[in-house]
CSV table of C-alpha atoms in Angstrom, one decimal:
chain,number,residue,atom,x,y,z
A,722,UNK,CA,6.7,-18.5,13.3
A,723,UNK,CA,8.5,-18.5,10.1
A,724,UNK,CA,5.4,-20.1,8.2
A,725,UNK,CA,2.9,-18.0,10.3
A,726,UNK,CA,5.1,-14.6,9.2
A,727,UNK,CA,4.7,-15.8,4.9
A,728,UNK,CA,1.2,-16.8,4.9
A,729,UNK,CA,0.4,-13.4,6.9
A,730,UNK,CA,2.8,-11.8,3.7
A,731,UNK,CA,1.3,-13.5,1.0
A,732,UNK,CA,-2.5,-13.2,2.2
A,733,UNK,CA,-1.8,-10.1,2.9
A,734,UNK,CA,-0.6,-8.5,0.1
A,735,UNK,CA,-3.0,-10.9,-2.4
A,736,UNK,CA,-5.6,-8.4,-0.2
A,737,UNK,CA,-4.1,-5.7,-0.5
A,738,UNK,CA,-4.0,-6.2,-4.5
A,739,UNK,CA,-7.6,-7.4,-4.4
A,740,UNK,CA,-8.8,-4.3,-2.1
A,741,UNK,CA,-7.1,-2.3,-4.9
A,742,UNK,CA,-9.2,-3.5,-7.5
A,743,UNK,CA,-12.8,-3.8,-5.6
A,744,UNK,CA,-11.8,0.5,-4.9
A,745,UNK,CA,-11.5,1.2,-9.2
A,746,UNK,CA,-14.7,-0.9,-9.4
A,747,UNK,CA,-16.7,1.5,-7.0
A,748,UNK,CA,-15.4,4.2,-9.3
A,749,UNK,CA,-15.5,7.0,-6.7
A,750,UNK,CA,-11.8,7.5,-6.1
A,751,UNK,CA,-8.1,6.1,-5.0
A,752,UNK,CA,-6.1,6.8,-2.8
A,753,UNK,CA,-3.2,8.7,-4.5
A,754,UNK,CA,-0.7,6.0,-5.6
A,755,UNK,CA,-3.4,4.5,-7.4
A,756,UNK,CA,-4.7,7.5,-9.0
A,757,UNK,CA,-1.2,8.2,-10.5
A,758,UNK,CA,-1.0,4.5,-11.3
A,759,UNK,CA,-4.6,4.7,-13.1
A,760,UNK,CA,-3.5,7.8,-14.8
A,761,UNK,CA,-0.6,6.4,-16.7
A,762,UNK,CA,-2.2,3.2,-17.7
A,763,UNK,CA,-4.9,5.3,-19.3
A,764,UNK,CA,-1.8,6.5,-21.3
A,765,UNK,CA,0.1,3.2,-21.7
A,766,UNK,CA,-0.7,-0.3,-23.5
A,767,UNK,CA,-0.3,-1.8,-20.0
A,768,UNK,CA,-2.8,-3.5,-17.7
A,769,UNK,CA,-3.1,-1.7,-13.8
A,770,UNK,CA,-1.2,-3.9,-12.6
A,771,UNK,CA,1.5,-4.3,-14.7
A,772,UNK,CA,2.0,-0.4,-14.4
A,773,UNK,CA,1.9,-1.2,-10.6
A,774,UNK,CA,4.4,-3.3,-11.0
A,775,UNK,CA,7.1,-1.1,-12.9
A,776,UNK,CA,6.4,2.0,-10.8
A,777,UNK,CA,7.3,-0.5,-7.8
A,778,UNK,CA,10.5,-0.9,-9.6
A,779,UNK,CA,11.2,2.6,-10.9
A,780,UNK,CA,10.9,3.2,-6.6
A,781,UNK,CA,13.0,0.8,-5.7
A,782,UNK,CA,15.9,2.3,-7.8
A,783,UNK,CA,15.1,5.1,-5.8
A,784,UNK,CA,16.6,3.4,-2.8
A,785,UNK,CA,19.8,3.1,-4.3
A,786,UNK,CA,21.3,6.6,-3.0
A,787,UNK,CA,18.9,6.1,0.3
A,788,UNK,CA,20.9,3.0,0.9
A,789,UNK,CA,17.6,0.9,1.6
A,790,UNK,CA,17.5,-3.1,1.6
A,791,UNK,CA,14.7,-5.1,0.0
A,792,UNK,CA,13.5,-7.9,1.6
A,793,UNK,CA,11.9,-10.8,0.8
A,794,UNK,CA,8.2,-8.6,1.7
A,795,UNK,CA,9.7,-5.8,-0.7
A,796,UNK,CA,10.0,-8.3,-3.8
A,797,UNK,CA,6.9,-9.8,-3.3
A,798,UNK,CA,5.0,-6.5,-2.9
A,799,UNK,CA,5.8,-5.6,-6.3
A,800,UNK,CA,4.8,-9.1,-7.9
A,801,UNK,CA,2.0,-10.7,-5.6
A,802,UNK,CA,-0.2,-7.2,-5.7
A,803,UNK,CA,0.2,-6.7,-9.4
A,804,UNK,CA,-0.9,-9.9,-10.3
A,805,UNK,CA,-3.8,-9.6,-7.6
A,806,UNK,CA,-4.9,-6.6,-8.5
A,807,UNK,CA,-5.4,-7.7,-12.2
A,808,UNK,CA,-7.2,-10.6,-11.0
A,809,UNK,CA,-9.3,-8.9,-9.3
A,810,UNK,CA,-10.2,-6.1,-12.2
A,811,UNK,CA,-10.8,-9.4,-14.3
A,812,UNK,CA,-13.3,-10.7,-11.6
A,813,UNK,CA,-15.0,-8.0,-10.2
A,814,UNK,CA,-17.6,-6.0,-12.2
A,815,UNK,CA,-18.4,-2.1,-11.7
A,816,UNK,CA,-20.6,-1.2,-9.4
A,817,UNK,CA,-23.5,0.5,-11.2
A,818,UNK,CA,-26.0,1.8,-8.4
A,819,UNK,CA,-24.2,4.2,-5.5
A,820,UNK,CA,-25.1,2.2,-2.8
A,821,UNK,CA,-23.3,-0.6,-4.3
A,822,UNK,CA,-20.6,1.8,-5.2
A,823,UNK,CA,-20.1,3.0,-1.5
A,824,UNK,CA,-20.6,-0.3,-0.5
A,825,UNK,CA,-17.4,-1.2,-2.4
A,826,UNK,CA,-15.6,1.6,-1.0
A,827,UNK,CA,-15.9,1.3,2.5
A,828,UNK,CA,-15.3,-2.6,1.9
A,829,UNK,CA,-11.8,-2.1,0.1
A,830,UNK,CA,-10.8,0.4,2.4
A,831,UNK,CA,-11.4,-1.9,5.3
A,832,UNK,CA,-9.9,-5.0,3.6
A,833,UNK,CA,-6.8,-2.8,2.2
A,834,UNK,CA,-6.5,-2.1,6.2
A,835,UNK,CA,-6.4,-5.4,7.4
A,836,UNK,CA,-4.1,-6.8,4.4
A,837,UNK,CA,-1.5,-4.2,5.5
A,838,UNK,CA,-1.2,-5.1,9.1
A,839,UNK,CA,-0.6,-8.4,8.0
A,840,UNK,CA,2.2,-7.8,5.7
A,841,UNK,CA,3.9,-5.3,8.1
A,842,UNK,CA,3.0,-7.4,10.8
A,843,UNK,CA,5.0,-10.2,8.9
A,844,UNK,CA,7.9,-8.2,9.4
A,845,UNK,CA,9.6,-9.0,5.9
A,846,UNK,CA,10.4,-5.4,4.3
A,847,UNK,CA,8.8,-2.5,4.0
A,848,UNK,CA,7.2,-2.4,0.0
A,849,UNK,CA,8.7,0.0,-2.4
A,850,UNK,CA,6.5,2.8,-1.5
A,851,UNK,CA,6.7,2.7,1.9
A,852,UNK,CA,10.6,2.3,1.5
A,853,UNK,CA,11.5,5.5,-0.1
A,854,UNK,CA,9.5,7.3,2.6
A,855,UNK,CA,11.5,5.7,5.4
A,856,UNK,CA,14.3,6.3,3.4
A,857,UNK,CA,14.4,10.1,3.2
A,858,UNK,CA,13.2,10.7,6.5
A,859,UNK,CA,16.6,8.8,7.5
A,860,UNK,CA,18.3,10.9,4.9
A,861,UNK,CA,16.9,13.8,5.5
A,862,UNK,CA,15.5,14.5,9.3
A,863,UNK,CA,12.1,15.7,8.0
A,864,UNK,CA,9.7,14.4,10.0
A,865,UNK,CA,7.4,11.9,8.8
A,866,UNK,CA,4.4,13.6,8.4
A,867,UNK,CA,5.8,16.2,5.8
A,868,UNK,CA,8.0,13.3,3.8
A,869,UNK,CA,5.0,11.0,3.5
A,870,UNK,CA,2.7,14.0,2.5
A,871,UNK,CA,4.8,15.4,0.3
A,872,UNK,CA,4.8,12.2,-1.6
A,873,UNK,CA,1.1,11.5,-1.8
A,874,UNK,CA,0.5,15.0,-2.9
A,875,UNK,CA,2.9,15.0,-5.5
A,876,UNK,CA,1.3,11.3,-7.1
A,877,UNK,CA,-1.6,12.5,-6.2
A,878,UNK,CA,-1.8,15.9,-8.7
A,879,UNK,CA,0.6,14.2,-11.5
A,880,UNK,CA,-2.0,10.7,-11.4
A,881,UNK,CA,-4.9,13.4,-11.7
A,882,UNK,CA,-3.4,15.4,-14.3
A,883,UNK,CA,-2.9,12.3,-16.4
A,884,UNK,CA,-6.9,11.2,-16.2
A,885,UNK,CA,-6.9,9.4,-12.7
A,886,UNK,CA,-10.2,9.3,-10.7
A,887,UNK,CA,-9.8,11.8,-7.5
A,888,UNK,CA,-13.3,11.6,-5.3
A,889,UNK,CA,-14.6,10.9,-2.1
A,890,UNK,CA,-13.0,7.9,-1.8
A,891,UNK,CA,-9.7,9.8,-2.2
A,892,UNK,CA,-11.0,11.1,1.0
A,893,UNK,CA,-12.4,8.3,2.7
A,894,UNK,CA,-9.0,6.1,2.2
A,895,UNK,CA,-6.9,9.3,3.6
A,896,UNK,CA,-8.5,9.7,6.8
A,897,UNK,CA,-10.1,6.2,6.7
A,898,UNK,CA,-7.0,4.3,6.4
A,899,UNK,CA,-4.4,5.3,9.5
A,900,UNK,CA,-7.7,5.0,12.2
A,901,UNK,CA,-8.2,1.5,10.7
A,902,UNK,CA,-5.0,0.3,11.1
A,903,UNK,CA,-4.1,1.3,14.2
A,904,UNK,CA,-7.5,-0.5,15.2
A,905,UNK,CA,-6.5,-3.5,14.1
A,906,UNK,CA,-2.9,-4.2,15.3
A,907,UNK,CA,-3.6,-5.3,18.6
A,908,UNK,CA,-5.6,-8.5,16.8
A,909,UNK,CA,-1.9,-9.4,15.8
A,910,UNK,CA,0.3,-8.3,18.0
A,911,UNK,CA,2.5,-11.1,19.9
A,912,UNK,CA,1.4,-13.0,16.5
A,913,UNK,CA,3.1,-11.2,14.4
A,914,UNK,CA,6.3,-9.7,14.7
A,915,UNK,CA,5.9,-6.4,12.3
A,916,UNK,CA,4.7,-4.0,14.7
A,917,UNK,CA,6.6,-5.0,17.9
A,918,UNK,CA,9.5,-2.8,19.1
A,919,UNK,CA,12.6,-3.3,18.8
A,920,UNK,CA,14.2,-3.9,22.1
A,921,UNK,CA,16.9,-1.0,22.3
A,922,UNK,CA,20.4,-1.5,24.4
A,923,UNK,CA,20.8,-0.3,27.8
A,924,UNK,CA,22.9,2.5,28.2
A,925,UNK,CA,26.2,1.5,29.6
A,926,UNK,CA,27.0,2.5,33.1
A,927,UNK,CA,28.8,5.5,34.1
Protein backbone atom coordinates (compact mmCIF):
# COMPACT_ATOMS: atom_id res chain seq x y z
CA UNK A 1 0.00 0.00 0.00
CA UNK A 2 2.76 2.27 1.09
CA UNK A 3 4.43 2.10 -2.53
CA UNK A 4 1.02 2.21 -4.28
CA UNK A 5 0.11 5.55 -1.98
CA UNK A 6 3.91 7.44 -3.44
CA UNK A 7 3.74 6.60 -6.96
CA UNK A 8 -0.12 7.70 -6.90
CA UNK A 9 1.73 11.19 -5.03
CA UNK A 10 4.41 11.57 -7.26
CA UNK A 11 2.48 10.83 -10.63
CA UNK A 12 0.13 12.71 -9.44
CA UNK A 13 1.40 15.84 -8.75
CA UNK A 14 4.26 15.53 -11.86
CA UNK A 15 0.45 15.85 -13.61
CA UNK A 16 -0.81 18.14 -11.94
CA UNK A 17 2.47 20.44 -12.71
CA UNK A 18 2.32 19.29 -16.31
CA UNK A 19 -1.55 20.05 -16.65
CA UNK A 20 -0.49 23.45 -15.32
CA UNK A 21 1.74 24.14 -18.10
CA UNK A 22 -0.26 22.53 -21.19
CA UNK A 23 -3.33 25.33 -19.60
CA UNK A 24 -0.62 28.73 -20.17
CA UNK A 25 0.14 27.09 -23.54
CA UNK A 26 -3.59 27.18 -24.73
CA UNK A 27 -3.38 30.85 -23.62
CA UNK A 28 -7.17 31.24 -22.84
CA UNK A 29 -7.02 31.39 -19.04
CA UNK A 30 -6.04 29.77 -15.45
CA UNK A 31 -7.65 28.96 -12.95
CA UNK A 32 -7.04 31.66 -10.26
CA UNK A 33 -3.88 30.51 -8.38
CA UNK A 34 -2.19 30.37 -11.48
CA UNK A 35 -3.27 33.68 -12.73
CA UNK A 36 -1.88 35.30 -9.59
CA UNK A 37 1.17 33.14 -9.97
CA UNK A 38 1.49 34.25 -13.82
CA UNK A 39 0.95 37.77 -12.77
CA UNK A 40 3.93 38.10 -10.45
CA UNK A 41 6.35 36.29 -12.59
CA UNK A 42 5.51 38.72 -15.31
CA UNK A 43 6.95 41.11 -12.54
CA UNK A 44 9.80 38.96 -11.17
CA UNK A 45 13.15 37.55 -12.79
CA UNK A 46 11.73 34.15 -11.86
CA UNK A 47 10.61 31.20 -14.00
CA UNK A 48 6.52 29.99 -13.26
CA UNK A 49 7.49 27.64 -11.40
CA UNK A 50 9.90 28.90 -9.29
CA UNK A 51 7.28 31.56 -8.25
CA UNK A 52 5.02 28.51 -7.62
CA UNK A 53 7.26 27.33 -5.54
CA UNK A 54 7.82 30.41 -3.06
CA UNK A 55 4.16 31.27 -2.98
CA UNK A 56 3.78 27.49 -1.81
CA UNK A 57 6.12 28.49 0.88
CA UNK A 58 4.88 32.04 1.72
CA UNK A 59 1.32 29.65 2.45
CA UNK A 60 2.69 27.34 4.42
CA UNK A 61 3.93 29.94 6.90
CA UNK A 62 0.47 30.72 6.90
CA UNK A 63 -0.24 27.52 8.76
CA UNK A 64 1.75 28.53 11.57
CA UNK A 65 -1.14 30.37 13.62
CA UNK A 66 -3.75 27.69 11.97
CA UNK A 67 -1.69 25.09 13.65
CA UNK A 68 -1.59 22.81 10.40
CA UNK A 69 0.95 19.84 9.84
CA UNK A 70 2.80 19.19 6.52
CA UNK A 71 3.19 16.03 5.37
CA UNK A 72 5.28 14.25 3.33
CA UNK A 73 2.30 15.18 0.14
CA UNK A 74 2.61 18.90 1.47
CA UNK A 75 6.54 19.10 0.79
CA UNK A 76 6.48 17.53 -2.25
CA UNK A 77 3.56 19.64 -3.69
CA UNK A 78 5.67 22.59 -3.46
CA UNK A 79 8.90 20.92 -5.18
CA UNK A 80 7.58 18.13 -7.60
CA UNK A 81 4.84 20.66 -9.40
CA UNK A 82 7.33 23.47 -9.72
CA UNK A 83 9.82 21.60 -11.34
CA UNK A 84 6.96 19.91 -13.55
CA UNK A 85 5.45 22.77 -14.44
CA UNK A 86 8.74 24.24 -15.81
CA UNK A 87 9.33 21.25 -17.64
CA UNK A 88 6.54 21.28 -19.21
CA UNK A 89 6.60 25.20 -20.34
CA UNK A 90 10.13 24.09 -21.67
CA UNK A 91 8.43 21.19 -23.77
CA UNK A 92 5.24 22.23 -24.82
CA UNK A 93 4.85 24.90 -27.46
CA UNK A 94 1.75 27.48 -27.74
CA UNK A 95 -0.98 26.54 -29.31
CA UNK A 96 -1.48 28.92 -32.28
CA UNK A 97 -4.94 27.91 -33.99
CA UNK A 98 -8.24 27.88 -31.39
CA UNK A 99 -9.05 24.52 -31.91
CA UNK A 100 -5.73 23.56 -30.78
CA UNK A 101 -5.97 26.03 -28.09
CA UNK A 102 -9.34 24.50 -26.70
CA UNK A 103 -8.04 21.42 -27.33
CA UNK A 104 -5.38 22.12 -24.69
CA UNK A 105 -7.79 23.40 -22.33
CA UNK A 106 -10.15 20.86 -22.00
CA UNK A 107 -7.08 18.29 -21.92
CA UNK A 108 -5.33 20.09 -18.85
CA UNK A 109 -8.37 20.49 -17.10
CA UNK A 110 -9.15 16.84 -17.38
CA UNK A 111 -5.53 15.69 -16.59
CA UNK A 112 -5.22 18.43 -13.70
CA UNK A 113 -8.49 16.32 -12.49
CA UNK A 114 -7.19 13.11 -12.54
CA UNK A 115 -3.65 14.13 -11.08
CA UNK A 116 -5.48 15.53 -8.01
CA UNK A 117 -7.50 12.47 -7.06
CA UNK A 118 -4.37 10.72 -7.07
CA UNK A 119 -2.44 12.88 -4.76
CA UNK A 120 -5.40 13.22 -2.29
CA UNK A 121 -6.21 9.84 -2.85
CA UNK A 122 -2.62 9.08 -1.65
CA UNK A 123 -3.60 10.41 1.55
CA UNK A 124 -0.09 12.16 2.34
CA UNK A 125 -1.05 15.97 3.22
CA UNK A 126 -3.17 18.29 1.96
CA UNK A 127 -0.69 20.90 -0.43
CA UNK A 128 -0.16 24.33 0.75
CA UNK A 129 -3.17 25.75 -0.89
CA UNK A 130 -5.51 23.46 0.05
CA UNK A 131 -4.02 23.62 3.71
CA UNK A 132 -4.75 27.08 4.61
CA UNK A 133 -8.31 26.64 3.35
CA UNK A 134 -8.81 23.66 5.70
CA UNK A 135 -7.15 25.60 8.11
CA UNK A 136 -9.44 28.60 8.61
CA UNK A 137 -12.48 26.76 8.24
CA UNK A 138 -11.25 24.89 11.52
CA UNK A 139 -10.33 28.27 12.83
CA UNK A 140 -12.98 29.95 11.93
CA UNK A 141 -16.51 27.93 11.48
CA UNK A 142 -17.14 29.51 8.03
CA UNK A 143 -18.28 27.10 5.93
CA UNK A 144 -16.28 25.92 3.17
CA UNK A 145 -17.78 27.31 0.39
CA UNK A 146 -17.27 30.97 1.53
CA UNK A 147 -13.45 30.27 2.91
CA UNK A 148 -12.36 28.57 -0.37
CA UNK A 149 -14.17 31.39 -2.49
CA UNK A 150 -12.98 33.99 -0.68
CA UNK A 151 -9.53 32.82 -1.45
CA UNK A 152 -9.78 32.27 -5.14
CA UNK A 153 -11.44 35.54 -5.61
CA UNK A 154 -8.98 37.43 -3.77
CA UNK A 155 -5.82 35.58 -6.04
CA UNK A 156 -7.93 35.74 -8.63
CA UNK A 157 -8.30 39.90 -8.97
CA UNK A 158 -4.63 40.63 -7.37
CA UNK A 159 -3.00 37.81 -10.27
CA UNK A 160 -5.20 39.82 -12.82
CA UNK A 161 -4.23 43.13 -11.68
CA UNK A 162 -0.68 42.19 -12.01
CA UNK A 163 -0.95 41.06 -15.97
CA UNK A 164 -2.37 37.36 -15.44
CA UNK A 165 -4.53 35.84 -18.23
CA UNK A 166 -8.33 35.69 -16.90
CA UNK A 167 -10.60 33.83 -19.89
CA UNK A 168 -12.77 31.21 -20.53
CA UNK A 169 -10.63 28.79 -19.33
CA UNK A 170 -10.92 30.64 -15.92
CA UNK A 171 -14.35 29.51 -16.38
CA UNK A 172 -14.07 26.21 -17.73
CA UNK A 173 -11.52 25.04 -14.79
CA UNK A 174 -14.10 26.59 -12.07
CA UNK A 175 -17.04 24.71 -12.95
CA UNK A 176 -15.14 22.09 -14.86
CA UNK A 177 -12.93 20.97 -12.13
CA UNK A 178 -15.22 19.82 -8.89
CA UNK A 179 -17.76 17.64 -11.56
CA UNK A 180 -14.56 16.02 -12.82
CA UNK A 181 -13.26 14.97 -9.71
CA UNK A 182 -16.01 13.76 -8.12
CA UNK A 183 -16.37 11.59 -11.40
CA UNK A 184 -13.32 10.12 -10.99
CA UNK A 185 -12.94 8.96 -7.29
CA UNK A 186 -14.75 5.98 -7.48
CA UNK A 187 -11.85 4.67 -10.17
CA UNK A 188 -9.67 4.76 -6.90
CA UNK A 189 -11.54 4.27 -4.17
CA UNK A 190 -10.56 1.00 -1.94
CA UNK A 191 -7.10 1.72 -3.92
CA UNK A 192 -6.34 4.60 -2.47
CA UNK A 193 -6.82 5.67 0.89
CA UNK A 194 -7.34 9.73 0.39
CA UNK A 195 -10.91 9.91 0.01
CA UNK A 196 -12.12 7.13 2.37
CA UNK A 197 -13.74 8.22 5.64
CA UNK A 198 -12.52 8.14 8.60
CA UNK A 199 -14.15 5.64 10.72
CA UNK A 200 -15.48 7.80 13.70
CA UNK A 201 -15.95 6.21 17.49
CA UNK A 202 -19.06 4.97 18.77
CA UNK A 203 -20.64 6.87 21.20
CA UNK A 204 -20.30 5.31 24.57
CA UNK A 205 -23.31 3.88 26.21
CA UNK A 206 -25.54 5.54 28.48
Amino acid sequence: MLTRRLLALYIGLWLYGMSMAVMIRAGLGLDPWDVFHQGVAAHLPLSFGMVTALTGLVVLLAWIPLRQRPGLGTISNVVVIAVAVDAGLWLIPAAEQLWTQVLAMVVAVVVNAAATVLYIGAGMGPGPRDGLMTGLVARTGWPVWSVRTGIEASVLATGWALGGTVGIGTLVYAFGIGPLIQLMIPYIDGWLPGFTPTPQPEPAAA
